[in-house]
Amino acid sequence: MSKYLPIIKEIFSTLIKNDIGIEINSSGLRQKIGLTLPDEYYVRLYKELGGKILTVGSDAHCTQDLGKGIPEAIELARNVGFTELAFFKKRNPTFISIK
């Protein structure tokens, strides 16, 4: 897929080993790219490598964009096999069901 795939796998493996999650950022859905960041391929890869901590965010810089694309990001998470999303309390992940 990418000449950087081995590096990305190594980064994801390091994140997973250290209980660090990734975010599905929905801002790309409202931009020319039209995809979440990361896109489904990389979210699936993170999951396949054992990733469990996943958050979603809209990266809103104005109130009009607040929450835009979150339903699509949650659907992507479900599509790749996640049943929970994380949010943080005092820097510790708490999980909520997205079944």
PDB file of N, CA and C in Angstrom:
ATOM      1  N   MET A   1       0.831  -1.198   0.000  1.00  0.00           N
ATOM      2  CA  MET A   1       0.000   0.000   0.000  1.00  0.00           C
ATOM      3  C   MET A   1       0.865   1.246   0.000  1.00  0.00           C
ATOM      4  N   SER A   2       1.895   1.240   0.801  1.00  0.00           N
ATOM      5  CA  SER A   2       2.723   2.429   0.953  1.00  0.00           C
ATOM      6  C   SER A   2       4.148   2.003   1.273  1.00  0.00           C
ATOM      7  N   LYS A   3       5.090   2.758   0.757  1.00  0.00           N
ATOM      8  CA  LYS A   3       6.480   2.441   1.096  1.00  0.00           C
ATOM      9  C   LYS A   3       6.755   2.681   2.577  1.00  0.00           C
ATOM     10  N   TYR A   4       5.838   3.407   3.236  1.00  0.00           N
ATOM     11  CA  TYR A   4       5.995   3.698   4.659  1.00  0.00           C
ATOM     12  C   TYR A   4       5.272   2.691   5.556  1.00  0.00           C
ATOM     13  N   LEU A   5       4.630   1.706   4.966  1.00  0.00           N
ATOM     14  CA  LEU A   5       3.844   0.748   5.744  1.00  0.00           C
ATOM     15  C   LEU A   5       4.648   0.067   6.851  1.00  0.00           C
ATOM     16  N   PRO A   6       5.872  -0.400   6.613  1.00  0.00           N
ATOM     17  CA  PRO A   6       6.632  -1.008   7.713  1.00  0.00           C
ATOM     18  C   PRO A   6       6.856  -0.036   8.877  1.00  0.00           C
ATOM     19  N   ILE A   7       7.085   1.217   8.573  1.00  0.00           N
ATOM     20  CA  ILE A   7       7.290   2.223   9.626  1.00  0.00           C
ATOM     21  C   ILE A   7       5.986   2.467  10.373  1.00  0.00           C
ATOM     22  N   ILE A   8       4.888   2.562   9.642  1.00  0.00           N
ATOM     23  CA  ILE A   8       3.583   2.778  10.269  1.00  0.00           C
ATOM     24  C   ILE A   8       3.237   1.603  11.176  1.00  0.00           C
ATOM     25  N   LYS A   9       3.513   0.376  10.731  1.00  0.00           N
ATOM     26  CA  LYS A   9       3.267  -0.803  11.568  1.00  0.00           C
ATOM     27  C   LYS A   9       4.100  -0.743  12.843  1.00  0.00           C
ATOM     28  N   GLU A  10       5.342  -0.330  12.710  1.00  0.00           N
ATOM     29  CA  GLU A  10       6.215  -0.215  13.882  1.00  0.00           C
ATOM     30  C   GLU A  10       5.684   0.840  14.850  1.00  0.00           C
ATOM     31  N   ILE A  11       5.240   1.971  14.317  1.00  0.00           N
ATOM     32  CA  ILE A  11       4.673   3.030  15.163  1.00  0.00           C
ATOM     33  C   ILE A  11       3.430   2.517  15.881  1.00  0.00           C
ATOM     34  N   PHE A  12       2.511   1.894  15.135  1.00  0.00           N
ATOM     35  CA  PHE A  12       1.301   1.360  15.757  1.00  0.00           C
ATOM     36  C   PHE A  12       1.649   0.328  16.824  1.00  0.00           C
ATOM     37  N   SER A  13       2.588  -0.557  16.545  1.00  0.00           N
ATOM     38  CA  SER A  13       2.980  -1.578  17.516  1.00  0.00           C
ATOM     39  C   SER A  13       3.532  -0.945  18.785  1.00  0.00           C
ATOM     40  N   THR A  14       4.305   0.112  18.641  1.00  0.00           N
ATOM     41  CA  THR A  14       4.849   0.821  19.803  1.00  0.00           C
ATOM     42  C   THR A  14       3.733   1.490  20.595  1.00  0.00           C
ATOM     43  N   LEU A  15       2.794   2.122  19.898  1.00  0.00           N
ATOM     44  CA  LEU A  15       1.649   2.736  20.578  1.00  0.00           C
ATOM     45  C   LEU A  15       0.876   1.685  21.371  1.00  0.00           C
ATOM     46  N   ILE A  16       0.586   0.569  20.728  1.00  0.00           N
ATOM     47  CA  ILE A  16      -0.198  -0.496  21.354  1.00  0.00           C
ATOM     48  C   ILE A  16       0.527  -1.047  22.578  1.00  0.00           C
ATOM     49  N   LYS A  17       1.817  -1.297  22.449  1.00  0.00           N
ATOM     50  CA  LYS A  17       2.619  -1.833  23.552  1.00  0.00           C
ATOM     51  C   LYS A  17       2.608  -0.890  24.753  1.00  0.00           C
ATOM     52  N   ASN A  18       2.490   0.402  24.492  1.00  0.00           N
ATOM     53  CA  ASN A  18       2.523   1.407  25.552  1.00  0.00           C
ATOM     54  C   ASN A  18       1.132   1.928  25.928  1.00  0.00           C
ATOM     55  N   ASP A  19       0.086   1.198  25.522  1.00  0.00           N
ATOM     56  CA  ASP A  19      -1.299   1.570  25.839  1.00  0.00           C
ATOM     57  C   ASP A  19      -1.638   3.000  25.424  1.00  0.00           C
ATOM     58  N   ILE A  20      -1.232   3.337  24.214  1.00  0.00           N
ATOM     59  CA  ILE A  20      -1.538   4.645  23.636  1.00  0.00           C
ATOM     60  C   ILE A  20      -2.455   4.411  22.444  1.00  0.00           C
ATOM     61  N   GLY A  21      -3.511   5.177  22.380  1.00  0.00           N
ATOM     62  CA  GLY A  21      -4.490   4.999  21.320  1.00  0.00           C
ATOM     63  C   GLY A  21      -4.279   5.937  20.147  1.00  0.00           C
ATOM     64  N   ILE A  22      -5.201   5.829  19.199  1.00  0.00           N
ATOM     65  CA  ILE A  22      -5.231   6.746  18.065  1.00  0.00           C
ATOM     66  C   ILE A  22      -6.623   7.369  17.990  1.00  0.00           C
ATOM     67  N   GLU A  23      -6.732   8.433  17.222  1.00  0.00           N
ATOM     68  CA  GLU A  23      -7.998   9.125  17.027  1.00  0.00           C
ATOM     69  C   GLU A  23      -8.422   9.038  15.570  1.00  0.00           C
ATOM     70  N   ILE A  24      -9.700   8.801  15.353  1.00  0.00           N
ATOM     71  CA  ILE A  24     -10.271   9.008  14.026  1.00  0.00           C
ATOM     72  C   ILE A  24     -10.699  10.469  13.997  1.00  0.00           C
ATOM     73  N   ASN A  25     -10.011  11.260  13.194  1.00  0.00           N
ATOM     74  CA  ASN A  25     -10.295  12.685  13.074  1.00  0.00           C
ATOM     75  C   ASN A  25     -11.201  12.870  11.862  1.00  0.00           C
ATOM     76  N   SER A  26     -12.379  13.409  12.088  1.00  0.00           N
ATOM     77  CA  SER A  26     -13.362  13.532  11.007  1.00  0.00           C
ATOM     78  C   SER A  26     -13.202  14.796  10.168  1.00  0.00           C
ATOM     79  N   SER A  27     -12.224  15.624  10.457  1.00  0.00           N
ATOM     80  CA  SER A  27     -12.091  16.898   9.728  1.00  0.00           C
ATOM     81  C   SER A  27     -11.867  16.704   8.234  1.00  0.00           C
ATOM     82  N   GLY A  28     -11.233  15.616   7.849  1.00  0.00           N
ATOM     83  CA  GLY A  28     -10.998  15.363   6.428  1.00  0.00           C
ATOM     84  C   GLY A  28     -12.279  15.160   5.638  1.00  0.00           C
ATOM     85  N   LEU A  29     -13.354  14.758   6.319  1.00  0.00           N
ATOM     86  CA  LEU A  29     -14.634  14.553   5.641  1.00  0.00           C
ATOM     87  C   LEU A  29     -15.220  15.862   5.123  1.00  0.00           C
ATOM     88  N   ARG A  30     -14.882  16.963   5.766  1.00  0.00           N
ATOM     89  CA  ARG A  30     -15.415  18.255   5.332  1.00  0.00           C
ATOM     90  C   ARG A  30     -14.394  19.058   4.519  1.00  0.00           C
ATOM     91  N   GLN A  31     -13.333  18.398   4.136  1.00  0.00           N
ATOM     92  CA  GLN A  31     -12.310  19.020   3.301  1.00  0.00           C
ATOM     93  C   GLN A  31     -12.233  18.270   1.972  1.00  0.00           C
ATOM     94  N   LYS A  32     -11.381  18.758   1.112  1.00  0.00           N
ATOM     95  CA  LYS A  32     -11.262  18.182  -0.230  1.00  0.00           C
ATOM     96  C   LYS A  32     -10.917  16.689  -0.209  1.00  0.00           C
ATOM     97  N   ILE A  33     -10.134  16.262   0.773  1.00  0.00           N
ATOM     98  CA  ILE A  33      -9.717  14.856   0.839  1.00  0.00           C
ATOM     99  C   ILE A  33     -10.920  13.917   0.970  1.00  0.00           C
ATOM    100  N   GLY A  34     -11.953  14.323   1.709  1.00  0.00           N
ATOM    101  CA  GLY A  34     -13.178  13.539   1.822  1.00  0.00           C
ATOM    102  C   GLY A  34     -13.065  12.243   2.605  1.00  0.00           C
ATOM    103  N   LEU A  35     -12.029  12.102   3.418  1.00  0.00           N
ATOM    104  CA  LEU A  35     -11.790  10.887   4.209  1.00  0.00           C
ATOM    105  C   LEU A  35     -11.476  11.261   5.647  1.00  0.00           C
ATOM    106  N   THR A  36     -11.684  10.311   6.547  1.00  0.00           N
ATOM    107  CA  THR A  36     -11.219  10.518   7.910  1.00  0.00           C
ATOM    108  C   THR A  36      -9.696  10.421   7.926  1.00  0.00           C
ATOM    109  N   LEU A  37      -9.127  10.915   8.998  1.00  0.00           N
ATOM    110  CA  LEU A  37      -7.674  10.879   9.174  1.00  0.00           C
ATOM    111  C   LEU A  37      -7.382  10.194  10.509  1.00  0.00           C
ATOM    112  N   PRO A  38      -6.817   9.013  10.548  1.00  0.00           N
ATOM    113  CA  PRO A  38      -6.465   8.184   9.405  1.00  0.00           C
ATOM    114  C   PRO A  38      -7.720   7.620   8.740  1.00  0.00           C
ATOM    115  N   ASP A  39      -7.525   7.102   7.540  1.00  0.00           N
ATOM    116  CA  ASP A  39      -8.656   6.510   6.821  1.00  0.00           C
ATOM    117  C   ASP A  39      -8.875   5.065   7.292  1.00  0.00           C
ATOM    118  N   GLU A  40      -9.873   4.419   6.727  1.00  0.00           N
ATOM    119  CA  GLU A  40     -10.273   3.085   7.176  1.00  0.00           C
ATOM    120  C   GLU A  40      -9.133   2.066   7.102  1.00  0.00           C
ATOM    121  N   TYR A  41      -8.316   2.129   6.082  1.00  0.00           N
ATOM    122  CA  TYR A  41      -7.221   1.172   5.935  1.00  0.00           C
ATOM    123  C   TYR A  41      -6.328   1.175   7.175  1.00  0.00           C
ATOM    124  N   TYR A  42      -5.945   2.365   7.643  1.00  0.00           N
ATOM    125  CA  TYR A  42      -5.015   2.461   8.768  1.00  0.00           C
ATOM    126  C   TYR A  42      -5.694   2.196  10.107  1.00  0.00           C
ATOM    127  N   VAL A  43      -6.967   2.549  10.240  1.00  0.00           N
ATOM    128  CA  VAL A  43      -7.693   2.209  11.466  1.00  0.00           C
ATOM    129  C   VAL A  43      -7.822   0.690  11.563  1.00  0.00           C
ATOM    130  N   ARG A  44      -8.119   0.041  10.449  1.00  0.00           N
ATOM    131  CA  ARG A  44      -8.204  -1.427  10.416  1.00  0.00           C
ATOM    132  C   ARG A  44      -6.846  -2.049  10.765  1.00  0.00           C
ATOM    133  N   LEU A  45      -5.774  -1.514  10.219  1.00  0.00           N
ATOM    134  CA  LEU A  45      -4.430  -2.009  10.512  1.00  0.00           C
ATOM    135  C   LEU A  45      -4.130  -1.897  12.003  1.00  0.00           C
ATOM    136  N   TYR A  46      -4.440  -0.753  12.592  1.00  0.00           N
ATOM    137  CA  TYR A  46      -4.241  -0.554  14.032  1.00  0.00           C
ATOM    138  C   TYR A  46      -4.999  -1.631  14.823  1.00  0.00           C
ATOM    139  N   LYS A  47      -6.241  -1.888  14.457  1.00  0.00           N
ATOM    140  CA  LYS A  47      -7.060  -2.909  15.123  1.00  0.00           C
ATOM    141  C   LYS A  47      -6.447  -4.300  14.936  1.00  0.00           C
ATOM    142  N   GLU A  48      -6.044  -4.631  13.715  1.00  0.00           N
ATOM    143  CA  GLU A  48      -5.464  -5.947  13.431  1.00  0.00           C
ATOM    144  C   GLU A  48      -4.172  -6.186  14.197  1.00  0.00           C
ATOM    145  N   LEU A  49      -3.426  -5.138  14.476  1.00  0.00           N
ATOM    146  CA  LEU A  49      -2.183  -5.258  15.233  1.00  0.00           C
ATOM    147  C   LEU A  49      -2.426  -5.350  16.738  1.00  0.00           C
ATOM    148  N   GLY A  50      -3.691  -5.212  17.148  1.00  0.00           N
ATOM    149  CA  GLY A  50      -4.030  -5.343  18.564  1.00  0.00           C
ATOM    150  C   GLY A  50      -4.452  -4.054  19.232  1.00  0.00           C
ATOM    151  N   GLY A  51      -4.627  -2.990  18.467  1.00  0.00           N
ATOM    152  CA  GLY A  51      -5.031  -1.708  19.034  1.00  0.00           C
ATOM    153  C   GLY A  51      -6.414  -1.764  19.643  1.00  0.00           C
ATOM    154  N   LYS A  52      -6.552  -1.156  20.814  1.00  0.00           N
ATOM    155  CA  LYS A  52      -7.831  -1.168  21.525  1.00  0.00           C
ATOM    156  C   LYS A  52      -8.309   0.224  21.905  1.00  0.00           C
ATOM    157  N   ILE A  53      -7.395   1.172  22.011  1.00  0.00           N
ATOM    158  CA  ILE A  53      -7.775   2.515  22.460  1.00  0.00           C
ATOM    159  C   ILE A  53      -7.998   3.394  21.239  1.00  0.00           C
ATOM    160  N   LEU A  54      -9.257   3.745  21.019  1.00  0.00           N
ATOM    161  CA  LEU A  54      -9.638   4.535  19.856  1.00  0.00           C
ATOM    162  C   LEU A  54     -10.567   5.656  20.294  1.00  0.00           C
ATOM    163  N   THR A  55     -10.277   6.863  19.850  1.00  0.00           N
ATOM    164  CA  THR A  55     -11.143   8.007  20.104  1.00  0.00           C
ATOM    165  C   THR A  55     -11.603   8.581  18.773  1.00  0.00           C
ATOM    166  N   VAL A  56     -12.592   9.447  18.828  1.00  0.00           N
ATOM    167  CA  VAL A  56     -13.026  10.177  17.637  1.00  0.00           C
ATOM    168  C   VAL A  56     -13.048  11.659  17.973  1.00  0.00           C
ATOM    169  N   GLY A  57     -12.783  12.483  16.964  1.00  0.00           N
ATOM    170  CA  GLY A  57     -12.816  13.926  17.153  1.00  0.00           C
ATOM    171  C   GLY A  57     -13.111  14.626  15.847  1.00  0.00           C
ATOM    172  N   SER A  58     -13.695  15.812  15.954  1.00  0.00           N
ATOM    173  CA  SER A  58     -14.047  16.565  14.749  1.00  0.00           C
ATOM    174  C   SER A  58     -13.023  17.641  14.415  1.00  0.00           C
ATOM    175  N   ASP A  59     -12.053  17.879  15.302  1.00  0.00           N
ATOM    176  CA  ASP A  59     -11.018  18.892  15.064  1.00  0.00           C
ATOM    177  C   ASP A  59     -11.640  20.228  14.659  1.00  0.00           C
ATOM    178  N   ALA A  60     -12.707  20.602  15.359  1.00  0.00           N
ATOM    179  CA  ALA A  60     -13.422  21.839  15.034  1.00  0.00           C
ATOM    180  C   ALA A  60     -12.622  23.058  15.480  1.00  0.00           C
ATOM    181  N   HIS A  61     -12.520  24.007  14.586  1.00  0.00           N
ATOM    182  CA  HIS A  61     -11.877  25.276  14.898  1.00  0.00           C
ATOM    183  C   HIS A  61     -12.897  26.401  14.914  1.00  0.00           C
ATOM    184  N   CYS A  62     -14.163  26.050  14.692  1.00  0.00           N
ATOM    185  CA  CYS A  62     -15.271  26.998  14.796  1.00  0.00           C
ATOM    186  C   CYS A  62     -16.516  26.211  15.208  1.00  0.00           C
ATOM    187  N   THR A  63     -17.465  26.897  15.800  1.00  0.00           N
ATOM    188  CA  THR A  63     -18.641  26.203  16.331  1.00  0.00           C
ATOM    189  C   THR A  63     -19.435  25.483  15.250  1.00  0.00           C
ATOM    190  N   GLN A  64     -19.412  25.980  14.025  1.00  0.00           N
ATOM    191  CA  GLN A  64     -20.166  25.340  12.947  1.00  0.00           C
ATOM    192  C   GLN A  64     -19.655  23.931  12.644  1.00  0.00           C
ATOM    193  N   ASP A  65     -18.384  23.672  12.932  1.00  0.00           N
ATOM    194  CA  ASP A  65     -17.796  22.363  12.632  1.00  0.00           C
ATOM    195  C   ASP A  65     -17.807  21.402  13.821  1.00  0.00           C
ATOM    196  N   LEU A  66     -18.258  21.878  14.965  1.00  0.00           N
ATOM    197  CA  LEU A  66     -18.249  21.058  16.170  1.00  0.00           C
ATOM    198  C   LEU A  66     -19.088  19.794  15.978  1.00  0.00           C
ATOM    199  N   GLY A  67     -18.463  18.652  16.096  1.00  0.00           N
ATOM    200  CA  GLY A  67     -19.146  17.369  15.991  1.00  0.00           C
ATOM    201  C   GLY A  67     -19.406  16.876  14.576  1.00  0.00           C
ATOM    202  N   LYS A  68     -19.048  17.657  13.577  1.00  0.00           N
ATOM    203  CA  LYS A  68     -19.296  17.218  12.195  1.00  0.00           C
ATOM    204  C   LYS A  68     -18.473  15.971  11.880  1.00  0.00           C
ATOM    205  N   GLY A  69     -19.128  15.003  11.282  1.00  0.00           N
ATOM    206  CA  GLY A  69     -18.450  13.784  10.869  1.00  0.00           C
ATOM    207  C   GLY A  69     -18.298  12.735  11.957  1.00  0.00           C
ATOM    208  N   ILE A  70     -18.727  13.034  13.172  1.00  0.00           N
ATOM    209  CA  ILE A  70     -18.582  12.062  14.262  1.00  0.00           C
ATOM    210  C   ILE A  70     -19.403  10.791  13.992  1.00  0.00           C
ATOM    211  N   PRO A  71     -20.664  10.896  13.535  1.00  0.00           N
ATOM    212  CA  PRO A  71     -21.387   9.646  13.236  1.00  0.00           C
ATOM    213  C   PRO A  71     -20.663   8.776  12.203  1.00  0.00           C
ATOM    214  N   GLU A  72     -20.075   9.397  11.193  1.00  0.00           N
ATOM    215  CA  GLU A  72     -19.335   8.644  10.179  1.00  0.00           C
ATOM    216  C   GLU A  72     -18.083   7.999  10.776  1.00  0.00           C
ATOM    217  N   ALA A  73     -17.406   8.715  11.675  1.00  0.00           N
ATOM    218  CA  ALA A  73     -16.213   8.168  12.327  1.00  0.00           C
ATOM    219  C   ALA A  73     -16.572   6.971  13.208  1.00  0.00           C
ATOM    220  N   ILE A  74     -17.687   7.072  13.914  1.00  0.00           N
ATOM    221  CA  ILE A  74     -18.137   5.955  14.750  1.00  0.00           C
ATOM    222  C   ILE A  74     -18.498   4.755  13.873  1.00  0.00           C
ATOM    223  N   GLU A  75     -19.158   5.011  12.766  1.00  0.00           N
ATOM    224  CA  GLU A  75     -19.509   3.922  11.845  1.00  0.00           C
ATOM    225  C   GLU A  75     -18.249   3.248  11.295  1.00  0.00           C
ATOM    226  N   LEU A  76     -17.239   4.029  10.967  1.00  0.00           N
ATOM    227  CA  LEU A  76     -15.965   3.461  10.501  1.00  0.00           C
ATOM    228  C   LEU A  76     -15.384   2.552  11.582  1.00  0.00           C
ATOM    229  N   ALA A  77     -15.394   3.023  12.833  1.00  0.00           N
ATOM    230  CA  ALA A  77     -14.871   2.214  13.939  1.00  0.00           C
ATOM    231  C   ALA A  77     -15.614   0.884  14.027  1.00  0.00           C
ATOM    232  N   ARG A  78     -16.922   0.933  13.916  1.00  0.00           N
ATOM    233  CA  ARG A  78     -17.715  -0.310  13.936  1.00  0.00           C
ATOM    234  C   ARG A  78     -17.345  -1.214  12.767  1.00  0.00           C
ATOM    235  N   ASN A  79     -17.207  -0.625  11.589  1.00  0.00           N
ATOM    236  CA  ASN A  79     -16.918  -1.403  10.378  1.00  0.00           C
ATOM    237  C   ASN A  79     -15.610  -2.175  10.465  1.00  0.00           C
ATOM    238  N   VAL A  80     -14.639  -1.664  11.205  1.00  0.00           N
ATOM    239  CA  VAL A  80     -13.360  -2.371  11.317  1.00  0.00           C
ATOM    240  C   VAL A  80     -13.303  -3.269  12.554  1.00  0.00           C
ATOM    241  N   GLY A  81     -14.398  -3.314  13.327  1.00  0.00           N
ATOM    242  CA  GLY A  81     -14.460  -4.259  14.430  1.00  0.00           C
ATOM    243  C   GLY A  81     -14.393  -3.698  15.832  1.00  0.00           C
ATOM    244  N   PHE A  82     -14.321  -2.391  15.986  1.00  0.00           N
ATOM    245  CA  PHE A  82     -14.324  -1.821  17.333  1.00  0.00           C
ATOM    246  C   PHE A  82     -15.737  -1.873  17.898  1.00  0.00           C
ATOM    247  N   THR A  83     -15.852  -2.206  19.164  1.00  0.00           N
ATOM    248  CA  THR A  83     -17.145  -2.202  19.846  1.00  0.00           C
ATOM    249  C   THR A  83     -17.188  -1.138  20.934  1.00  0.00           C
ATOM    250  N   GLU A  84     -16.050  -0.490  21.171  1.00  0.00           N
ATOM    251  CA  GLU A  84     -15.953   0.553  22.193  1.00  0.00           C
ATOM    252  C   GLU A  84     -15.093   1.699  21.675  1.00  0.00           C
ATOM    253  N   LEU A  85     -15.375   2.883  22.189  1.00  0.00           N
ATOM    254  CA  LEU A  85     -14.522   4.047  21.979  1.00  0.00           C
ATOM    255  C   LEU A  85     -14.029   4.506  23.341  1.00  0.00           C
ATOM    256  N   ALA A  86     -12.929   5.208  23.336  1.00  0.00           N
ATOM    257  CA  ALA A  86     -12.356   5.702  24.585  1.00  0.00           C
ATOM    258  C   ALA A  86     -12.562   7.205  24.712  1.00  0.00           C
ATOM    259  N   PHE A  87     -12.718   7.630  25.952  1.00  0.00           N
ATOM    260  CA  PHE A  87     -12.567   9.034  26.304  1.00  0.00           C
ATOM    261  C   PHE A  87     -11.736   9.031  27.574  1.00  0.00           C
ATOM    262  N   PHE A  88     -11.217  10.167  27.938  1.00  0.00           N
ATOM    263  CA  PHE A  88     -10.234  10.188  29.018  1.00  0.00           C
ATOM    264  C   PHE A  88     -10.717  10.987  30.219  1.00  0.00           C
ATOM    265  N   LYS A  89     -10.473  10.400  31.398  1.00  0.00           N
ATOM    266  CA  LYS A  89     -10.718  11.058  32.678  1.00  0.00           C
ATOM    267  C   LYS A  89      -9.394  11.034  33.426  1.00  0.00           C
ATOM    268  N   LYS A  90      -8.892  12.212  33.743  1.00  0.00           N
ATOM    269  CA  LYS A  90      -7.607  12.312  34.447  1.00  0.00           C
ATOM    270  C   LYS A  90      -6.536  11.489  33.742  1.00  0.00           C
ATOM    271  N   ARG A  91      -6.512  11.594  32.418  1.00  0.00           N
ATOM    272  CA  ARG A  91      -5.507  10.977  31.556  1.00  0.00           C
ATOM    273  C   ARG A  91      -5.613   9.449  31.465  1.00  0.00           C
ATOM    274  N   ASN A  92      -6.703   8.889  31.963  1.00  0.00           N
ATOM    275  CA  ASN A  92      -6.913   7.446  31.895  1.00  0.00           C
ATOM    276  C   ASN A  92      -8.093   7.147  30.981  1.00  0.00           C
ATOM    277  N   PRO A  93      -7.956   6.143  30.104  1.00  0.00           N
ATOM    278  CA  PRO A  93      -9.056   5.846  29.191  1.00  0.00           C
ATOM    279  C   PRO A  93     -10.246   5.201  29.900  1.00  0.00           C
ATOM    280  N   THR A  94     -11.413   5.657  29.517  1.00  0.00           N
ATOM    281  CA  THR A  94     -12.678   5.067  29.930  1.00  0.00           C
ATOM    282  C   THR A  94     -13.385   4.678  28.645  1.00  0.00           C
ATOM    283  N   PHE A  95     -14.009   3.525  28.619  1.00  0.00           N
ATOM    284  CA  PHE A  95     -14.575   3.015  27.376  1.00  0.00           C
ATOM    285  C   PHE A  95     -16.096   3.068  27.392  1.00  0.00           C
ATOM    286  N   ILE A  96     -16.655   3.408  26.217  1.00  0.00           N
ATOM    287  CA  ILE A  96     -18.100   3.412  26.032  1.00  0.00           C
ATOM    288  C   ILE A  96     -18.439   2.527  24.834  1.00  0.00           C
ATOM    289  N   SER A  97     -19.540   1.826  24.945  1.00  0.00           N
ATOM    290  CA  SER A  97     -19.963   0.899  23.893  1.00  0.00           C
ATOM    291  C   SER A  97     -20.468   1.658  22.668  1.00  0.00           C
ATOM    292  N   ILE A  98     -20.131   1.129  21.482  1.00  0.00           N
ATOM    293  CA  ILE A  98     -20.676   1.673  20.234  1.00  0.00           C
ATOM    294  C   ILE A  98     -21.406   0.576  19.461  1.00  0.00           C
ATOM    295  N   LYS A  99     -21.820  -0.468  20.154  1.00  0.00           N
ATOM    296  CA  LYS A  99     -22.526  -1.588  19.511  1.00  0.00           C
ATOM    297  C   LYS A  99     -23.846  -1.123  18.964  1.00  0.00           C
TER     298      LYS A  99
END
